[in-house]
mmCIF file of C-alpha atoms and ligand atoms in Angstrom:
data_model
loop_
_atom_site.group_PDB
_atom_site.id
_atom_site.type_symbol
_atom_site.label_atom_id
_atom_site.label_comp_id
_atom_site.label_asym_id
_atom_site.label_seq_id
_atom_site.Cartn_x
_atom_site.Cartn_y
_atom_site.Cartn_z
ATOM 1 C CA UNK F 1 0.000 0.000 0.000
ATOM 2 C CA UNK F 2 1.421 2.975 -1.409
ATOM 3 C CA UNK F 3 0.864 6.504 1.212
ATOM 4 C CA UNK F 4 1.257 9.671 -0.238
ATOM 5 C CA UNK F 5 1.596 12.591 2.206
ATOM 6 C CA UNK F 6 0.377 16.699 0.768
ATOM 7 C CA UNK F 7 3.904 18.587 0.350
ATOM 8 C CA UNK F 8 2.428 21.726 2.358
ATOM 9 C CA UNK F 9 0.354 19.092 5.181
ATOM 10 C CA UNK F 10 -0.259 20.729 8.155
ATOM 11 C CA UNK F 11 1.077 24.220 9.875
ATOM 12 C CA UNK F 12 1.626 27.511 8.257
ATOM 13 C CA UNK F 13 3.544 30.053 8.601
ATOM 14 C CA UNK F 14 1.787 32.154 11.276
ATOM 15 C CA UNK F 15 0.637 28.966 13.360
ATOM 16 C CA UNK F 16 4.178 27.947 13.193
ATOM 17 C CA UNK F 17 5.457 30.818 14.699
ATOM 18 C CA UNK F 18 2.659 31.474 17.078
ATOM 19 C CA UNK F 19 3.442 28.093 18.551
ATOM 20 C CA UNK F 20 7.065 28.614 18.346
ATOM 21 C CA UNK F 21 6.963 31.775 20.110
ATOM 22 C CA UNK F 22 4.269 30.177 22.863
ATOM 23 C CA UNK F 23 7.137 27.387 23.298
ATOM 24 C CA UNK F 24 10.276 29.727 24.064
ATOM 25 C CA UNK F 25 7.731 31.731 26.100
ATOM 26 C CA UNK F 26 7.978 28.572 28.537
ATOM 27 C CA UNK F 27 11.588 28.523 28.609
ATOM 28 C CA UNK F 28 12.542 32.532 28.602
ATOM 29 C CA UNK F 29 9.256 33.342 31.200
ATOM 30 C CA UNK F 30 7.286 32.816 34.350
ATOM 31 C CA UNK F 31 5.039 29.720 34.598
ATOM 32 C CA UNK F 32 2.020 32.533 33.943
ATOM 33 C CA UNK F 33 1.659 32.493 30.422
ATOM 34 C CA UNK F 34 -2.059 32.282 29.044
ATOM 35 C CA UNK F 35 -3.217 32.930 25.549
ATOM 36 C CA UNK F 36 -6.581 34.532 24.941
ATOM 37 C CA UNK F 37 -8.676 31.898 23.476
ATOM 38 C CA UNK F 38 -7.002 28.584 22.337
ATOM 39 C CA UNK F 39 -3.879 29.180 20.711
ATOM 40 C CA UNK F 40 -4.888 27.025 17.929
ATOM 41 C CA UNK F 41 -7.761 24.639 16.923
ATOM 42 C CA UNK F 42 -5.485 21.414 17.468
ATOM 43 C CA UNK F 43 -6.363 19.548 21.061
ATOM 44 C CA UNK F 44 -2.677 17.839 21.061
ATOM 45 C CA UNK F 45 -1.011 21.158 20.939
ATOM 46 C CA UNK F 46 -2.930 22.970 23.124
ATOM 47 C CA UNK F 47 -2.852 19.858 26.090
ATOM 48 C CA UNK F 48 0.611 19.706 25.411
ATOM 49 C CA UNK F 49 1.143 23.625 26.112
ATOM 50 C CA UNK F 50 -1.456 23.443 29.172
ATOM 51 C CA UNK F 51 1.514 20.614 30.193
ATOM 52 C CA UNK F 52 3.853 23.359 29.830
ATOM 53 C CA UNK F 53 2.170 26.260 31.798
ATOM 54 C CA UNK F 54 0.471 27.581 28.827
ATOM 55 C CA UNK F 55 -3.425 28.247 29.453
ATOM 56 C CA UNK F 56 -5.867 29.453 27.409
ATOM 57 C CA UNK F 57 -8.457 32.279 28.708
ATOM 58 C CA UNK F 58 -11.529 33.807 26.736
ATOM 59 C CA UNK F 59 -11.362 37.181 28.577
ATOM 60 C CA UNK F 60 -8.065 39.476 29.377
ATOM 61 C CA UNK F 61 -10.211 40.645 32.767
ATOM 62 C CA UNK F 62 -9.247 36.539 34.257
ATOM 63 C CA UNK F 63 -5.377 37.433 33.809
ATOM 64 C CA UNK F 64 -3.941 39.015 36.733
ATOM 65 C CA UNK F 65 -0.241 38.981 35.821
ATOM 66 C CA UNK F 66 2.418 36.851 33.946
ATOM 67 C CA UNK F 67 2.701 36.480 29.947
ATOM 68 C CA UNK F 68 -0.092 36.664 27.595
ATOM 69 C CA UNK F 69 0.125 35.372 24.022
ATOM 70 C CA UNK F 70 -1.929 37.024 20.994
ATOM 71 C CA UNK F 71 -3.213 34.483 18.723
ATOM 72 C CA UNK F 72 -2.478 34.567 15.077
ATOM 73 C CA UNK F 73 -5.611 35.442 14.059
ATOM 74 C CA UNK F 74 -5.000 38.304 16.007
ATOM 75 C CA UNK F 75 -7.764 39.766 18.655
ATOM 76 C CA UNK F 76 -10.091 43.348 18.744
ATOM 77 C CA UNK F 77 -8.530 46.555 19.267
ATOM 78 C CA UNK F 78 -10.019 46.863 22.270
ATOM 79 C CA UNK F 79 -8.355 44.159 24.110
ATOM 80 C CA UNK F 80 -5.407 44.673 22.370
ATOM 81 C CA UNK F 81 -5.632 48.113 24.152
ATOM 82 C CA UNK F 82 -6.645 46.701 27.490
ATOM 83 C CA UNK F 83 -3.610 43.618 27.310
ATOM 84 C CA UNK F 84 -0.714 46.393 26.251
ATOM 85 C CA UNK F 85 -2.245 48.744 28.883
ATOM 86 C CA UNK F 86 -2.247 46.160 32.036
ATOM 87 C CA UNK F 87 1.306 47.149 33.321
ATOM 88 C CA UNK F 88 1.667 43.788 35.098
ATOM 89 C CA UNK F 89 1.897 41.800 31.719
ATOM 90 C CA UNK F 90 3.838 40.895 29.493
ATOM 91 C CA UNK F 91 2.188 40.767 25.898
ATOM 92 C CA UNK F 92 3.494 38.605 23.281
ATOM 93 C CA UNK F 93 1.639 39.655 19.990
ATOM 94 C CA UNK F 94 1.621 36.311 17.644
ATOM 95 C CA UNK F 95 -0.690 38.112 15.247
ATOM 96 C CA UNK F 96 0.140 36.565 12.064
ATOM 97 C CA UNK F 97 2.048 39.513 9.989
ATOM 98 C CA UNK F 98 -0.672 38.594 6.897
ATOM 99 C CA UNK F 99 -3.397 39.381 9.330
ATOM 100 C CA UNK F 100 -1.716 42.358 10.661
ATOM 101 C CA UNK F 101 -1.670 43.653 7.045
ATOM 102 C CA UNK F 102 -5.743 43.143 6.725
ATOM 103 C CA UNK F 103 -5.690 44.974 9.516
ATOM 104 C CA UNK F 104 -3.909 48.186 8.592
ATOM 105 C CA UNK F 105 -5.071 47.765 5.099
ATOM 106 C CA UNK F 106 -8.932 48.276 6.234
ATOM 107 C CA UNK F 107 -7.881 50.722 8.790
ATOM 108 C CA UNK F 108 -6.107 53.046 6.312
ATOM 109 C CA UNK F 109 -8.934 52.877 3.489
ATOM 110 C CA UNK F 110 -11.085 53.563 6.473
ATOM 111 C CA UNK F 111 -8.988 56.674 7.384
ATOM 112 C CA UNK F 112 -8.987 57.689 3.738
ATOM 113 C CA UNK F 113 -12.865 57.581 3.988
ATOM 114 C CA UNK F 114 -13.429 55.088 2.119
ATOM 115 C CA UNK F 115 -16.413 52.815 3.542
ATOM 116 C CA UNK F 116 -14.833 48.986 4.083
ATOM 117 C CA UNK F 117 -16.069 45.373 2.942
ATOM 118 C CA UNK F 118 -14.537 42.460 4.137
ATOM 119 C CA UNK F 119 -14.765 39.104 2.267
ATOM 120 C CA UNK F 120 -15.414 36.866 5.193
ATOM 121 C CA UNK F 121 -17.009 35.210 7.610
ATOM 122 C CA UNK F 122 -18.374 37.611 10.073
ATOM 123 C CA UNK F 123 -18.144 35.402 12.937
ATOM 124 C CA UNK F 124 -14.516 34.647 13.197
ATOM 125 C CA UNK F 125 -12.407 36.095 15.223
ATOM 126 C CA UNK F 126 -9.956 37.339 12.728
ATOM 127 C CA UNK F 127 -12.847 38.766 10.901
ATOM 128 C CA UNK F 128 -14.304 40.649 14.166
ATOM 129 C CA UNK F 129 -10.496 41.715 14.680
ATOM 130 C CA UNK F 130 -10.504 43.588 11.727
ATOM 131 C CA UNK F 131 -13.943 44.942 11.715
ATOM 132 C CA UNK F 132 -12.500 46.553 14.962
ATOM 133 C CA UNK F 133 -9.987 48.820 13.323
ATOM 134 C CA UNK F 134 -12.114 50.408 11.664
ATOM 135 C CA UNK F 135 -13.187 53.702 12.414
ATOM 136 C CA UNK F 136 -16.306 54.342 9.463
ATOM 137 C CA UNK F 137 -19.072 51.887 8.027
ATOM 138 C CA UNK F 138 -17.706 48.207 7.410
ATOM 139 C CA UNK F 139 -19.745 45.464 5.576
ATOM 140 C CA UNK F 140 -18.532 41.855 5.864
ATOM 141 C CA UNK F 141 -19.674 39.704 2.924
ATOM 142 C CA UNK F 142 -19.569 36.012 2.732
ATOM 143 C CA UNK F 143 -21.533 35.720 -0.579
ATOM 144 C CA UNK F 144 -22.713 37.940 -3.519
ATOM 145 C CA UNK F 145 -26.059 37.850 -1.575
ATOM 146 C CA UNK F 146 -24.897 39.903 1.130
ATOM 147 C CA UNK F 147 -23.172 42.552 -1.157
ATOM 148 C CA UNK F 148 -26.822 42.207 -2.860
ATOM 149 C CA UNK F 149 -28.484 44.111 0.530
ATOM 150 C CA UNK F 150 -25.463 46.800 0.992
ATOM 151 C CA UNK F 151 -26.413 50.467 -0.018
ATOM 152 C CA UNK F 152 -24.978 52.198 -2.746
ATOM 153 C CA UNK F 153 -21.771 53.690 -1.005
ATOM 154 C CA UNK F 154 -19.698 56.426 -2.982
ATOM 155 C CA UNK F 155 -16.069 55.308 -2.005
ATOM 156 C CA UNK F 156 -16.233 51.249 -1.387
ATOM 157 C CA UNK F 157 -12.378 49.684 -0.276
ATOM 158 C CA UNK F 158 -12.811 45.837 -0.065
ATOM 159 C CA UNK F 159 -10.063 43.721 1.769
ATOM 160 C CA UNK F 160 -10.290 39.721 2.648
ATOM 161 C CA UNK F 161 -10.217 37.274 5.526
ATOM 162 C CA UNK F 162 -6.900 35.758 4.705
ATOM 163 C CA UNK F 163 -8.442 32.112 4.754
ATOM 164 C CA UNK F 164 -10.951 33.284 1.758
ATOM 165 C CA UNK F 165 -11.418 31.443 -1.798
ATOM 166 C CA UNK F 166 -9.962 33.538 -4.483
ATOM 167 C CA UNK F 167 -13.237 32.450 -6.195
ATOM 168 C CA UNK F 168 -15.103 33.771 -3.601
ATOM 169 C CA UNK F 169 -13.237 36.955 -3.499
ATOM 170 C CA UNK F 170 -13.407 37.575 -7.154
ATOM 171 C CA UNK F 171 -17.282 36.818 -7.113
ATOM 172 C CA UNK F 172 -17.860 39.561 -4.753
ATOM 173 C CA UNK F 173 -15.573 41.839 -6.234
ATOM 174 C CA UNK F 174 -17.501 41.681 -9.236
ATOM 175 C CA UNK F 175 -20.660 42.247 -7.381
ATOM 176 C CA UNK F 176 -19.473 45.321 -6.021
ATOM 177 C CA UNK F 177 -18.857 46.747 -9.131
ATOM 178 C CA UNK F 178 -22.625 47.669 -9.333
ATOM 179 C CA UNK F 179 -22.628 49.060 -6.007
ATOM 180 C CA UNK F 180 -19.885 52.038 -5.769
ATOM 181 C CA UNK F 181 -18.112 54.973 -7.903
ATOM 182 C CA UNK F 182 -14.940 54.621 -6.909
ATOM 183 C CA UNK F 183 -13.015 50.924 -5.781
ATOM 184 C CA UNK F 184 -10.164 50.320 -4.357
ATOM 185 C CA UNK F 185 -9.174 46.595 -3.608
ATOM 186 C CA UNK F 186 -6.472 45.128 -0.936
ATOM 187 C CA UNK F 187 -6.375 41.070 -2.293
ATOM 188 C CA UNK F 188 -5.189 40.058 1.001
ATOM 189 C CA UNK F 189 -5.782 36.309 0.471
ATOM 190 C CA UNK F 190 -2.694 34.174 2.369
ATOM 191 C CA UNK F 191 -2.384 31.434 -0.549
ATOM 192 C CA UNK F 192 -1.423 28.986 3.071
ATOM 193 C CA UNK F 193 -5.144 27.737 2.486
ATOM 194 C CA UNK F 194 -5.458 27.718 -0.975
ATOM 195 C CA UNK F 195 -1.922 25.651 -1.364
ATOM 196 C CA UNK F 196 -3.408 23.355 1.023
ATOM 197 C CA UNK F 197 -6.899 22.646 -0.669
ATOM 198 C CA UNK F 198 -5.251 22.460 -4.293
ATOM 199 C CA UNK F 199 -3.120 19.758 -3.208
ATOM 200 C CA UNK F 200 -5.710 18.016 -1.065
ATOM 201 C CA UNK F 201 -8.160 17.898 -3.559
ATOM 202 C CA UNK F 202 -5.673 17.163 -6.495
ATOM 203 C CA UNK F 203 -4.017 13.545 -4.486
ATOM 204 C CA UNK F 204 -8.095 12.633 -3.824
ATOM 205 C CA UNK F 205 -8.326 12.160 -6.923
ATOM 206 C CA UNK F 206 -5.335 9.971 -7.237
ATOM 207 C CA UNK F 207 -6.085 7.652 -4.374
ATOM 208 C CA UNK F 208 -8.306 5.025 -2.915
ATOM 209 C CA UNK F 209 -8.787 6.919 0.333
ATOM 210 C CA UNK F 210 -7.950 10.262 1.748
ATOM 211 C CA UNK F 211 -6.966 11.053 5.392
ATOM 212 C CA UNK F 212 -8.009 14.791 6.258
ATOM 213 C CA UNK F 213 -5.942 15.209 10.151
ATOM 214 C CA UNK F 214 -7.190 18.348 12.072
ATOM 215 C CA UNK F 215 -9.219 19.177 14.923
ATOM 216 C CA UNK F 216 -13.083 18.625 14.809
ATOM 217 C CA UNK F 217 -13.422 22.740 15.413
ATOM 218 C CA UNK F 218 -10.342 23.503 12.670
ATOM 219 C CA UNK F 219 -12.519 25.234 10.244
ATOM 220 C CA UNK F 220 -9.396 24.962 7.495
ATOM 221 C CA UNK F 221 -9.296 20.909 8.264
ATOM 222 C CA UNK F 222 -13.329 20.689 7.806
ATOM 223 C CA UNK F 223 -13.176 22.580 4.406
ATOM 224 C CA UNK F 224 -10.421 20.417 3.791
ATOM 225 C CA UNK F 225 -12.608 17.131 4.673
ATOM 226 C CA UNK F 226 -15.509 18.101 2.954
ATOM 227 C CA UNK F 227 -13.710 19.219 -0.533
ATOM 228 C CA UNK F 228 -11.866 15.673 -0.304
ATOM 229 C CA UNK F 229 -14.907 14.034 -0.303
ATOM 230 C CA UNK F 230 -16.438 15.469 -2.987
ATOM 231 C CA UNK F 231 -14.314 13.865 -4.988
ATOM 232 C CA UNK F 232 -13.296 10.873 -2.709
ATOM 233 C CA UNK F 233 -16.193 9.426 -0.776
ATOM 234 C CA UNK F 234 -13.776 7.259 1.236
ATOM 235 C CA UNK F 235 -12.390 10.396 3.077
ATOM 236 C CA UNK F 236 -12.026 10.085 6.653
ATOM 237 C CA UNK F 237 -11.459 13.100 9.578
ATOM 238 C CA UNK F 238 -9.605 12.571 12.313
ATOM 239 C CA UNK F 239 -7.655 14.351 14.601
ATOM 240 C CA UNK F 240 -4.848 11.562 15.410
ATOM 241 C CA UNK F 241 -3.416 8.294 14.817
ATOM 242 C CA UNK F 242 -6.029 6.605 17.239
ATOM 243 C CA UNK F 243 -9.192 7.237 15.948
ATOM 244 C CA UNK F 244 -7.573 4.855 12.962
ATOM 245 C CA UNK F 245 -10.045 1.849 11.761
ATOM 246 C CA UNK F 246 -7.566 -0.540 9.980
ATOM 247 C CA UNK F 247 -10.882 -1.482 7.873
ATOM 248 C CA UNK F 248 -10.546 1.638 5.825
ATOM 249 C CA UNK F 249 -7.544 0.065 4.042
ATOM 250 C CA UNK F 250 -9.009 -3.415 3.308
ATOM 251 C CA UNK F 251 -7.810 -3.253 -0.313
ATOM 252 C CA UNK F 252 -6.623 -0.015 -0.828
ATOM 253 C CA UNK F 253 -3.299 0.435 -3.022
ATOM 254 C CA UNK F 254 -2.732 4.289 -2.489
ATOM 255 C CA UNK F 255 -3.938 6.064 0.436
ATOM 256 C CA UNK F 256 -3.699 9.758 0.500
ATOM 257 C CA UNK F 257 -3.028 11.759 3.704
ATOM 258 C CA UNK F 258 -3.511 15.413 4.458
ATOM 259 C CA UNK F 259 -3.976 17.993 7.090
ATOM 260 C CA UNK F 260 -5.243 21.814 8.265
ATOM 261 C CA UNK F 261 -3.055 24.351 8.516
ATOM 262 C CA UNK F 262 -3.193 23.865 12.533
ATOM 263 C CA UNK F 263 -2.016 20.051 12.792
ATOM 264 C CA UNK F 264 1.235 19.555 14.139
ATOM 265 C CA UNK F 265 3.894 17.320 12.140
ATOM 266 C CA UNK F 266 4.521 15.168 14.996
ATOM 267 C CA UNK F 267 0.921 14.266 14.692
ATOM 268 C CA UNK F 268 0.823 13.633 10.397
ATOM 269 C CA UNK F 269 3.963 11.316 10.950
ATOM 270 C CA UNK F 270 2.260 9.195 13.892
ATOM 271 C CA UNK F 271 -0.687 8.966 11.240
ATOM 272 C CA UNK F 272 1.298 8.049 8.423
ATOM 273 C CA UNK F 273 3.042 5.299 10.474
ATOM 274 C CA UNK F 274 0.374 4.031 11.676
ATOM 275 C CA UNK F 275 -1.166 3.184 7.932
ATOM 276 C CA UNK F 276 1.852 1.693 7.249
ATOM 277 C CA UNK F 277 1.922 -0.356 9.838
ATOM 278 C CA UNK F 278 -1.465 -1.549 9.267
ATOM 279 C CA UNK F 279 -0.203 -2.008 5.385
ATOM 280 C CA UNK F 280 2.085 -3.926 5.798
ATOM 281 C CA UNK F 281 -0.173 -6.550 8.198
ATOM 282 C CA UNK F 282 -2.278 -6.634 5.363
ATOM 283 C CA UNK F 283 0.696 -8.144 3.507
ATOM 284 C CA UNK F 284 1.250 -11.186 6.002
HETATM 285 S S1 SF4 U 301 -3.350 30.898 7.092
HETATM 286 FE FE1 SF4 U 301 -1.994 32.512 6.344
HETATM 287 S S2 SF4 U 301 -2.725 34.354 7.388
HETATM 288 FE FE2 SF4 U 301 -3.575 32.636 8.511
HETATM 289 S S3 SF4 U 301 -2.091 32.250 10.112
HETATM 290 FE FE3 SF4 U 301 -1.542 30.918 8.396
HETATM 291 S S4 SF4 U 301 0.000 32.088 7.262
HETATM 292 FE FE4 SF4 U 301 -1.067 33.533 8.602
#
């Protein structure tokens, strides 16, 4: 049984570094370190960090002292305000630097007076960040049917949630075009996700059965899941090696294995080892 692993499986670049710099925070700081909200949607890495002295809190107000750790989906302005402006912390801002671009993007076309749409989903939290920078009317669109109820505006900037479809984007772009003067357009689309689901989807349909590896709440890894098996009805999701049923590969002669953006590698190997394992039984 032949397992091919996606070249780009697993973290990006802002997860890495967001658990990277929650890692050295356990070896340079206090045993206080907390990051608001889960650092990432992966229940491995976040046990593993709680292990570490690394706890996740919803609201800044629980944190008395010690380190806290910005996500990399970044958080409001608000609480960014209230963490840098507690005196007793110690803020380490994991923000990925693509977000932080959305971010000043929106809040400069904002400042230019330009009225701001962002391609997204409005409930996420990198989504809400952004919304928060900005000072005049903001629309978030997730499909052409919400740019369909938006007013006619006179100066329209649009940016993106950096997860977005560039097919989405463009769709809604072009919807726009109906709906303001003047346009100006920040393509702020990290291609992490996009790599990800082109390779996903292309190895599904070169195998017999595709692993998707991510947490049940990774909204990347579901996406990822559910595009697989469009294609590949023998897709399973898991989030590690155990949730394995060795009947999957009764048969099989190329098994494909992928993962979201917030799985770790540790995690894809013990996956990937554990399929061969249960290959090469299949061969006794
Ligand atoms: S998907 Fe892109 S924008 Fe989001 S954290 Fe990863 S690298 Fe940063």
């Amino acid at each position: 049984m032949q397992i091919i692993v996606t070249q780009n499986a697993g973290f990006c670049f802002g997860v890495e570094r967001a658990i990277t710099m929650a890692f050295d925070a356990t070896q340079d700081h206090d045993r206080n370190i907390y990051t608001l909200g889960p650092i990432i949607h992966n229940p491995q890495v976040v046990k593993t960090l709680s292990e570490e002295g690394v706890h996740a809190k919803e609201d800044v107000d629980e944190i008395e002292n010690g380190t806290v750790i910005i996500r990399s989906h970044g958080v409001e302005a608000d609480t960014m305000k209230k963490v840098k402006g507690k005196t007793s912390l110690n803020v380490l801002d994991a923000t990925c630097p693509f977000v932080k671009k959305v971010q000043n993007n929106a809040e400069l076309m904002s400042s230019e007076g330009y009225s701001v749409l962002i391609v997204g989903d409005e409930k996420h939290p990198e989504v809400k960040g952004i919304v928060s920078y900005i000072k005049g009317p903001v629309y978030v669109a997730g499909s052409v049917s919400d740019v369909e109820k938006m007013p006619k505006i006179k100066m329209l900037g649009i940016v993106a949630q950096t997860t977005q479809s560039q097919e989405n984007f463009e769709k809604i772009v072009d919807a726009c075009m109906s709906k303001a003067e003047e346009i100006k357009i920040c393509n702020t689309i990290c291609d992490a996700t996009e790599v990800r689901q082109y390779e996903s989807t292309d190895l599904a349909r070169k195998v017999d059965c595709m692993i998707v590896i991510g947490g049940f709440n990774s909204a990347n890894t579901k996406r990822l899941y559910s595009l697989c098996r469009e294609i590949q009805p023998n897709t399973h999701h898991i989030e590690g090696a155990d949730a394995i049923d060795e009947n999957w590969f009764d048969g099989m002669k190329r098994v494909g294995v992928t993962a979201g953006a917030s799985t770790p590698s540790t995690v894809i190997e013990e996956v990937r080892l554990k399929i061969e394992d249960i290959g090469l039984q299949n061969k006794l």
